[in-house]
Structure formats: structure tokens, C-alpha cells
């Protein structure tokens, strides 16, 4: 559902706008938020981006990052003041209040009009206005589409275009996921025409590792990788003490699951990480198997068919045991995906 005509009327006069996104924002979450913020500022609105937590240092280059209010590092009353005084709250790249943690209750109780801009499946019906498409490759793509629908593409400058590019690039796995459509490539071409340096953005995100992060990845690959060939699956189980040993920062575990999925014969991969308050799961698949359904059914999760996440309030050991105990019932499907990949490769 894309209510762009209603949003055109809503954004027609300058108002106080808060933009927020999901916990531990990635490049799509932050990029879409900052791009929309840049656009709304040009339209005369007063805009504040508030994130429910910190995010990786490799996203700090985005214009507007310095003005983001991080909820974890500021008094709750500070964020609440912006939210309670807002006329409009734009909710980007999440589909349920639970995805913004403690910020959810504050946003929910606000009298501001809620605008949902998102591409995750089955959004909860909390928004007054919705610009949603489950087939979109990224929320950043939807922000571009919205600006186009509002006949304002001329307002997209290089910093805004860089944020949109980063969001689409990362959510499509550098344009290799099935969500990379002709439309995605056409948008990317337009962004490059605006002046985006695609090589620079790629370096900023993928080639800015700290020594600790590289050593952690090496440790995980050499000591923690488990391969279960009978299930066409590979996974990591990482303890909190192991993260502390490498002085792990937000974003340091991002992408680890893709190393497991890259293995020949693997069609599902997982990273199970012990955090201070819960165990987090990151799941990926390369075929028809829906890790979104798997996460939703067993680990209070959601996301996309081939990229999802979940959580557990059991210990890391008990979560790992639960995860492994579920695999036999999915064995046929996981092996079928692998056989399909082999057949497709031959053809």
C-alpha cells in the first residue's frame, strides 16, 4: 500500500517531524532515515532523527549522522520531548513497535500522526499513513520512490543520494540478492548520475575494519564455525565473553553469517550470539527455505524470506540445543534446496 497522495497533503506544510528506525540500525535503516530527513528539511519541516540504540561506526560518514539522537545514550526525557512535541512520526524500516524496544511505548503514546515506510512483511496496523511494499529491495528504495511520487526528485542532492545508495546496496547484498530488480538498477543509475561515488560508499561500509574486528572474524571462522552437511547448514555460536575478548563493537558481527552461507553445499546459515540481556539469532538462506518463517515460529523473529533474525531468553547453550533440535523436521526442505541449486547450476 502506497498512500503517496495522502502523504503529499500531509507534508504540504512545514511541521515538526521525528524519524525513527529499528534497534541497532543498519545501512538501510539509517540511510533511509537520513535521506528522508534531508528531503523533509528541504521542504521546510523541522526534523529530528532518533534511533533506539547505537549503530556501527562504518555508517558515521552519512550526512546528518552528527545530529542523530541515540536513545540509549541520552535521557529518555530528551527523546520523549521531541516525540511528544512532534506533529508527525515517520517509522522507517520496521513493522512493529517491538522493533524499537523502549522507544516503542513513547512513540505509541504520542498523539503525533504515524507514517510507516517499510518493506518487511506483515506490518502491524499501527500507522495512520502507510507507504509499504513487501517486494521492495530496501526501505531506501521506498524513500526514493516516495520522493519521486511527490515529484521532488530534483531535491535529491549527493548526500541524500549516498544514503539511499548505501541502503539499497547493503540490503541487496551488493546487488546479488533476488530482490535486485531492473527497477533497483535504474534507481542506482539515477543516483550515480546525481553524483554518487559508488566505490567510496563500498569502501566506507565494507573496507573499514578495525584490527579487533578482523581478528574476531578470524577467530570465529577458525574456532567457532560448525558445519552440518546432513542439513546443508552452517552456524556460529558466540559467547558474550568471546565478544569482550575482542572488544567487539556494534557492527563487528555484521556479515559473519554470510561467511557460513557462502560455503559450498550450505543453503541455511545462522549466527547465535549471547548478549547481556538475551540471545540473538541472525539467519540466512539461499533457496526457497524461509528463515523468516523459521524465526517467527521458534524464536520470536521475523524479517524476510532469505534474511531474518530472532531472539531467545534461554541461555546460549540451551538456545543452541533448541536450534539443533528443530533441524530434523526441516531436513527434507534444506536438502531439497541444495539439490535444486545443483540442478540449476547444471542447467
Short mmCIF file of C-alpha atoms in Angstrom, two decimals:
data_model
loop_
_atom_site.label_atom_id
_atom_site.label_comp_id
_atom_site.label_asym_id
_atom_site.label_seq_id
_atom_site.Cartn_x
_atom_site.Cartn_y
_atom_site.Cartn_z
CA UNK A 1 0.00 0.00 0.00
CA UNK A 2 1.47 3.35 -1.07
CA UNK A 3 -0.54 6.33 0.14
CA UNK A 4 1.62 8.93 -1.57
CA UNK A 5 -1.25 11.27 -2.37
CA UNK A 6 -2.24 11.38 1.30
CA UNK A 7 1.41 11.89 2.28
CA UNK A 8 1.72 14.72 -0.23
CA UNK A 9 -1.06 16.54 1.59
CA UNK A 10 0.41 15.66 4.98
CA UNK A 11 3.85 17.03 4.09
CA UNK A 12 2.41 20.04 2.27
CA UNK A 13 3.03 22.47 5.13
CA UNK A 14 6.05 22.67 7.49
CA UNK A 15 5.62 20.58 10.64
CA UNK A 16 7.63 19.04 13.46
CA UNK A 17 8.75 15.60 12.31
CA UNK A 18 10.51 12.79 14.17
CA UNK A 19 12.04 9.95 12.17
CA UNK A 20 12.91 6.70 13.91
CA UNK A 21 14.06 3.27 12.86
CA UNK A 22 14.76 -0.16 14.31
CA UNK A 23 17.12 -1.22 17.10
CA UNK A 24 20.78 -1.48 16.02
CA UNK A 25 20.21 0.33 12.71
CA UNK A 26 21.96 -0.97 9.61
CA UNK A 27 22.79 0.97 6.45
CA UNK A 28 19.24 0.73 5.12
CA UNK A 29 17.66 1.84 8.39
CA UNK A 30 19.98 4.79 8.94
CA UNK A 31 20.39 5.63 5.25
CA UNK A 32 16.67 5.78 4.56
CA UNK A 33 16.11 7.82 7.72
CA UNK A 34 18.78 10.40 6.93
CA UNK A 35 17.74 10.63 3.28
CA UNK A 36 14.13 11.27 4.25
CA UNK A 37 15.28 13.78 6.86
CA UNK A 38 17.30 15.65 4.24
CA UNK A 39 14.30 15.76 1.94
CA UNK A 40 11.86 16.97 4.60
CA UNK A 41 14.26 19.69 5.75
CA UNK A 42 14.34 20.97 2.17
CA UNK A 43 10.53 21.04 2.26
CA UNK A 44 10.66 23.31 5.30
CA UNK A 45 9.98 20.82 8.08
CA UNK A 46 11.73 20.70 11.45
CA UNK A 47 13.19 17.18 11.61
CA UNK A 48 14.85 15.03 14.27
CA UNK A 49 16.15 11.50 13.69
CA UNK A 50 16.05 9.33 16.81
CA UNK A 51 17.47 5.80 16.89
CA UNK A 52 16.60 3.34 19.68
CA UNK A 53 20.27 2.30 20.01
CA UNK A 54 23.73 2.99 18.67
CA UNK A 55 24.89 1.75 15.27
CA UNK A 56 28.18 0.77 13.53
CA UNK A 57 30.97 3.31 13.15
CA UNK A 58 31.17 2.48 9.44
CA UNK A 59 27.92 4.43 9.00
CA UNK A 60 29.17 7.62 10.64
CA UNK A 61 30.10 9.14 7.26
CA UNK A 62 26.44 9.67 6.33
CA UNK A 63 25.43 13.31 6.33
CA UNK A 64 23.20 14.05 9.30
CA UNK A 65 24.78 11.36 11.48
CA UNK A 66 26.17 14.02 13.82
CA UNK A 67 22.65 15.23 14.64
CA UNK A 68 21.10 11.82 15.32
CA UNK A 69 19.75 11.40 18.85
CA UNK A 70 20.69 7.94 20.14
CA UNK A 71 18.14 6.86 22.71
CA UNK A 72 20.50 4.59 24.67
CA UNK A 73 22.96 7.40 25.26
CA UNK A 74 20.54 10.18 26.15
CA UNK A 75 17.98 10.73 28.82
CA UNK A 76 14.65 9.20 27.92
CA UNK A 77 13.02 12.55 28.62
CA UNK A 78 15.11 14.12 25.85
CA UNK A 79 13.75 11.76 23.20
CA UNK A 80 10.29 11.91 24.74
CA UNK A 81 10.26 15.69 24.41
CA UNK A 82 10.89 15.52 20.66
CA UNK A 83 8.36 12.72 20.21
CA UNK A 84 5.62 14.32 22.31
CA UNK A 85 6.04 17.66 20.53
CA UNK A 86 6.07 16.09 17.05
CA UNK A 87 3.23 16.52 14.60
CA UNK A 88 4.40 13.52 12.56
CA UNK A 89 6.47 10.44 13.43
CA UNK A 90 7.93 8.58 10.47
CA UNK A 91 8.65 4.92 11.25
CA UNK A 92 11.22 3.55 8.82
CA UNK A 93 12.43 0.00 8.19
CA UNK A 94 10.42 -1.68 10.95
CA UNK A 95 6.89 -3.01 11.10
CA UNK A 96 6.12 -3.33 14.82
CA UNK A 97 6.66 -1.20 17.93
CA UNK A 98 8.65 -4.07 19.49
CA UNK A 99 11.42 -3.44 16.94
CA UNK A 100 12.26 -0.10 18.56
CA UNK A 101 12.41 -1.51 22.10
CA UNK A 102 11.81 1.02 24.92
CA UNK A 103 11.23 3.75 22.36
CA UNK A 104 8.11 1.88 21.24
CA UNK A 105 6.00 2.84 24.25
CA UNK A 106 6.91 6.53 23.86
CA UNK A 107 6.07 6.54 20.15
CA UNK A 108 2.87 4.59 20.70
CA UNK A 109 1.60 7.02 23.34
CA UNK A 110 2.41 10.09 21.25
CA UNK A 111 -0.53 11.92 19.67
CA UNK A 112 1.52 12.57 16.54
CA UNK A 113 0.38 11.09 13.23
CA UNK A 114 2.33 7.92 12.45
CA UNK A 115 3.75 7.28 8.97
CA UNK A 116 5.08 3.81 8.14
CA UNK A 117 7.66 3.46 5.35
CA UNK A 118 8.86 -0.13 5.21
CA UNK A 119 9.36 -3.30 3.19
CA UNK A 120 9.09 -6.01 5.86
CA UNK A 121 6.23 -8.48 5.58
CA UNK A 122 3.02 -8.32 7.60
CA UNK A 123 3.33 -4.86 9.19
CA UNK A 124 1.30 -4.29 12.33
CA UNK A 125 -1.58 -1.83 11.72
CA UNK A 126 -0.31 0.97 13.96
CA UNK A 127 0.28 3.69 11.35
CA UNK A 128 -2.10 6.42 10.24
CA UNK A 129 -0.42 6.53 6.83
CA UNK A 130 1.40 3.71 5.09
CA UNK A 131 3.95 3.62 2.30
CA UNK A 132 4.74 -0.09 2.25
CA UNK A 133 5.83 -2.65 -0.30
CA UNK A 134 6.99 -6.12 0.71
CA UNK A 135 8.62 -6.60 -2.70
CA UNK A 136 10.85 -3.54 -2.39
CA UNK A 137 14.53 -4.37 -2.04
CA UNK A 138 15.09 -1.82 0.74
CA UNK A 139 13.34 0.92 2.65
CA UNK A 140 15.82 3.28 0.99
CA UNK A 141 14.29 2.27 -2.34
CA UNK A 142 10.87 3.24 -0.99
CA UNK A 143 12.18 6.63 0.18
CA UNK A 144 13.40 7.24 -3.38
CA UNK A 145 10.04 6.11 -4.75
CA UNK A 146 8.18 8.37 -2.36
CA UNK A 147 10.23 11.41 -3.34
CA UNK A 148 9.59 10.53 -6.98
CA UNK A 149 5.85 10.13 -6.35
CA UNK A 150 5.87 13.57 -4.75
CA UNK A 151 7.52 14.98 -7.92
CA UNK A 152 10.59 16.11 -5.99
CA UNK A 153 13.45 14.05 -7.45
CA UNK A 154 15.24 17.33 -8.21
CA UNK A 155 15.62 17.84 -4.45
CA UNK A 156 17.82 14.75 -4.05
CA UNK A 157 21.37 16.01 -3.56
CA UNK A 158 24.57 13.96 -3.36
CA UNK A 159 24.47 13.32 0.43
CA UNK A 160 20.85 12.13 0.21
CA UNK A 161 21.67 10.00 -2.82
CA UNK A 162 24.62 8.45 -0.97
CA UNK A 163 22.35 7.45 1.92
CA UNK A 164 19.82 5.89 -0.45
CA UNK A 165 22.56 4.10 -2.38
CA UNK A 166 24.06 2.66 0.82
CA UNK A 167 20.69 1.36 1.97
CA UNK A 168 19.91 -0.35 -1.32
CA UNK A 169 23.45 -1.69 -1.76
CA UNK A 170 23.55 -3.39 1.62
CA UNK A 171 20.01 -4.76 1.66
CA UNK A 172 20.56 -6.35 -1.75
CA UNK A 173 23.90 -7.86 -0.71
CA UNK A 174 25.77 -5.60 -3.12
CA UNK A 175 23.08 -6.27 -5.74
CA UNK A 176 23.34 -10.06 -5.69
CA UNK A 177 20.11 -10.99 -3.87
CA UNK A 178 16.93 -11.90 -5.82
CA UNK A 179 15.40 -8.60 -4.67
CA UNK A 180 17.73 -6.80 -7.10
CA UNK A 181 15.26 -5.93 -9.84
CA UNK A 182 15.51 -3.88 -13.00
CA UNK A 183 13.91 -1.05 -11.03
CA UNK A 184 16.73 -1.23 -8.46
CA UNK A 185 19.38 -0.87 -11.18
CA UNK A 186 17.53 2.06 -12.73
CA UNK A 187 17.41 3.84 -9.38
CA UNK A 188 21.10 3.17 -8.82
CA UNK A 189 21.86 4.60 -12.27
CA UNK A 190 19.94 7.76 -11.36
CA UNK A 191 21.84 8.06 -8.08
CA UNK A 192 25.17 7.77 -9.89
CA UNK A 193 24.00 10.44 -12.32
CA UNK A 194 23.33 12.69 -9.33
CA UNK A 195 26.95 12.26 -8.31
CA UNK A 196 27.22 9.23 -6.03
CA UNK A 197 30.71 7.72 -5.85
CA UNK A 198 29.74 4.07 -5.54
CA UNK A 199 33.31 2.88 -4.91
CA UNK A 200 33.68 5.30 -1.99
CA UNK A 201 30.46 4.09 -0.36
CA UNK A 202 31.51 0.47 -0.76
CA UNK A 203 34.86 1.23 0.88
CA UNK A 204 33.23 3.15 3.72
CA UNK A 205 30.98 0.23 4.60
CA UNK A 206 32.92 -2.90 3.70
CA UNK A 207 36.56 -1.83 3.83
CA UNK A 208 36.80 -0.01 7.14
CA UNK A 209 37.52 -2.87 9.52
CA UNK A 210 39.28 -2.41 12.84
CA UNK A 211 42.06 -4.83 13.77
CA UNK A 212 39.86 -6.27 16.52
CA UNK A 213 37.04 -7.00 14.10
CA UNK A 214 39.33 -8.80 11.65
CA UNK A 215 40.85 -10.85 14.45
CA UNK A 216 37.37 -11.68 15.73
CA UNK A 217 36.25 -12.86 12.29
CA UNK A 218 39.40 -14.97 12.00
CA UNK A 219 38.71 -16.48 15.41
CA UNK A 220 35.09 -17.21 14.53
CA UNK A 221 35.99 -18.86 11.23
CA UNK A 222 38.78 -20.98 12.68
CA UNK A 223 37.31 -21.92 16.06
CA UNK A 224 33.54 -21.42 16.06
CA UNK A 225 32.23 -22.48 12.65
CA UNK A 226 30.06 -25.61 12.78
CA UNK A 227 29.11 -27.34 9.53
CA UNK A 228 26.25 -29.84 9.45
CA UNK A 229 26.36 -31.34 5.98
CA UNK A 230 23.33 -33.55 6.57
CA UNK A 231 21.23 -30.40 6.94
CA UNK A 232 23.09 -28.28 4.38
CA UNK A 233 23.65 -25.85 7.25
CA UNK A 234 26.49 -23.97 8.92
CA UNK A 235 26.38 -21.82 12.03
CA UNK A 236 28.33 -19.95 14.69
CA UNK A 237 27.54 -19.79 18.41
CA UNK A 238 29.37 -16.87 20.01
CA UNK A 239 29.55 -16.20 23.76
CA UNK A 240 29.49 -12.75 25.31
CA UNK A 241 32.92 -13.34 26.83
CA UNK A 242 34.31 -14.08 23.35
CA UNK A 243 32.91 -10.79 22.11
CA UNK A 244 34.51 -9.00 25.05
CA UNK A 245 37.83 -10.71 24.38
CA UNK A 246 37.97 -8.93 21.01
CA UNK A 247 36.49 -5.69 22.36
CA UNK A 248 33.56 -6.17 19.98
CA UNK A 249 31.70 -3.02 18.99
CA UNK A 250 28.30 -2.56 17.38
CA UNK A 251 28.51 -3.86 13.81
CA UNK A 252 31.50 -6.15 14.35
CA UNK A 253 29.40 -9.31 13.96
CA UNK A 254 27.53 -7.95 10.94
CA UNK A 255 28.11 -10.07 7.85
CA UNK A 256 29.52 -13.04 9.77
CA UNK A 257 26.50 -15.16 8.84
CA UNK A 258 27.28 -14.62 5.14
CA UNK A 259 30.61 -16.42 5.51
CA UNK A 260 28.71 -19.52 6.61
CA UNK A 261 26.17 -19.18 3.80
CA UNK A 262 28.98 -18.86 1.24
CA UNK A 263 30.11 -22.44 1.87
CA UNK A 264 29.53 -24.94 -0.91
CA UNK A 265 26.63 -27.19 0.00
CA UNK A 266 25.13 -24.79 2.55
CA UNK A 267 21.64 -23.41 1.97
CA UNK A 268 20.96 -22.12 5.51
CA UNK A 269 23.27 -20.30 7.88
CA UNK A 270 22.96 -18.88 11.38
CA UNK A 271 24.83 -16.82 13.92
CA UNK A 272 23.72 -17.32 17.52
CA UNK A 273 25.13 -14.63 19.79
CA UNK A 274 24.96 -14.29 23.55
CA UNK A 275 24.12 -10.75 24.59
CA UNK A 276 23.82 -9.45 28.17
CA UNK A 277 20.01 -9.44 28.09
CA UNK A 278 19.17 -12.21 25.61
CA UNK A 279 20.47 -14.44 22.82
CA UNK A 280 20.18 -13.03 19.30
CA UNK A 281 19.95 -15.06 16.11
CA UNK A 282 20.77 -13.96 12.58
CA UNK A 283 19.54 -16.31 9.87
CA UNK A 284 20.14 -16.53 6.13
CA UNK A 285 19.10 -18.91 3.36
CA UNK A 286 19.88 -19.09 -0.33
CA UNK A 287 16.93 -21.04 -1.70
CA UNK A 288 13.22 -21.44 -1.13
CA UNK A 289 13.54 -22.18 2.57
CA UNK A 290 12.04 -19.32 4.57
CA UNK A 291 14.22 -18.37 7.53
CA UNK A 292 11.60 -15.73 8.27
CA UNK A 293 9.02 -18.44 8.99
CA UNK A 294 11.61 -20.42 10.95
CA UNK A 295 12.43 -17.40 13.12
CA UNK A 296 8.79 -16.44 13.55
CA UNK A 297 7.72 -19.95 14.54
CA UNK A 298 10.51 -20.64 17.02
CA UNK A 299 12.45 -17.52 18.01
CA UNK A 300 10.06 -14.55 18.21
CA UNK A 301 11.54 -13.26 14.98
CA UNK A 302 10.71 -12.03 11.52
CA UNK A 303 12.20 -10.26 8.55
CA UNK A 304 12.49 -11.53 5.01
CA UNK A 305 12.27 -14.94 3.42
CA UNK A 306 16.04 -15.29 2.99
CA UNK A 307 17.25 -12.90 5.70
CA UNK A 308 15.78 -12.90 9.16
CA UNK A 309 16.51 -12.58 12.83
CA UNK A 310 15.20 -13.83 16.13
CA UNK A 311 15.80 -13.88 19.85
CA UNK A 312 15.79 -16.26 22.79
CA UNK A 313 15.60 -15.75 26.54
CA UNK A 314 17.22 -19.13 27.16
CA UNK A 315 20.94 -19.44 27.77
CA UNK A 316 23.24 -19.63 24.77
CA UNK A 317 23.72 -23.37 25.32
CA UNK A 318 20.00 -24.01 25.64
CA UNK A 319 19.24 -21.84 22.60
CA UNK A 320 21.80 -23.76 20.55
CA UNK A 321 20.26 -27.05 21.70
CA UNK A 322 16.80 -25.83 20.75
CA UNK A 323 18.05 -24.68 17.35
CA UNK A 324 19.67 -28.05 16.65
CA UNK A 325 16.63 -29.99 17.87
CA UNK A 326 14.47 -28.24 15.26
CA UNK A 327 16.63 -29.19 12.28
CA UNK A 328 15.39 -32.77 11.69
CA UNK A 329 11.90 -31.54 10.81
CA UNK A 330 13.38 -29.23 8.16
CA UNK A 331 15.98 -31.62 6.78
CA UNK A 332 13.98 -32.53 3.67
CA UNK A 333 13.41 -28.90 2.71
CA UNK A 334 17.02 -27.86 3.27
CA UNK A 335 18.35 -30.76 1.22
CA UNK A 336 15.79 -30.09 -1.48
CA UNK A 337 17.06 -26.52 -1.78
CA UNK A 338 20.60 -27.81 -2.17
CA UNK A 339 19.55 -30.29 -4.88
CA UNK A 340 17.68 -27.52 -6.69
CA UNK A 341 20.82 -25.35 -6.62
CA UNK A 342 22.88 -28.22 -8.09
CA UNK A 343 20.32 -28.77 -10.86
CA UNK A 344 20.12 -25.06 -11.64
CA UNK A 345 23.90 -24.85 -11.84
CA UNK A 346 23.96 -27.71 -14.35
CA UNK A 347 21.33 -26.02 -16.48
#
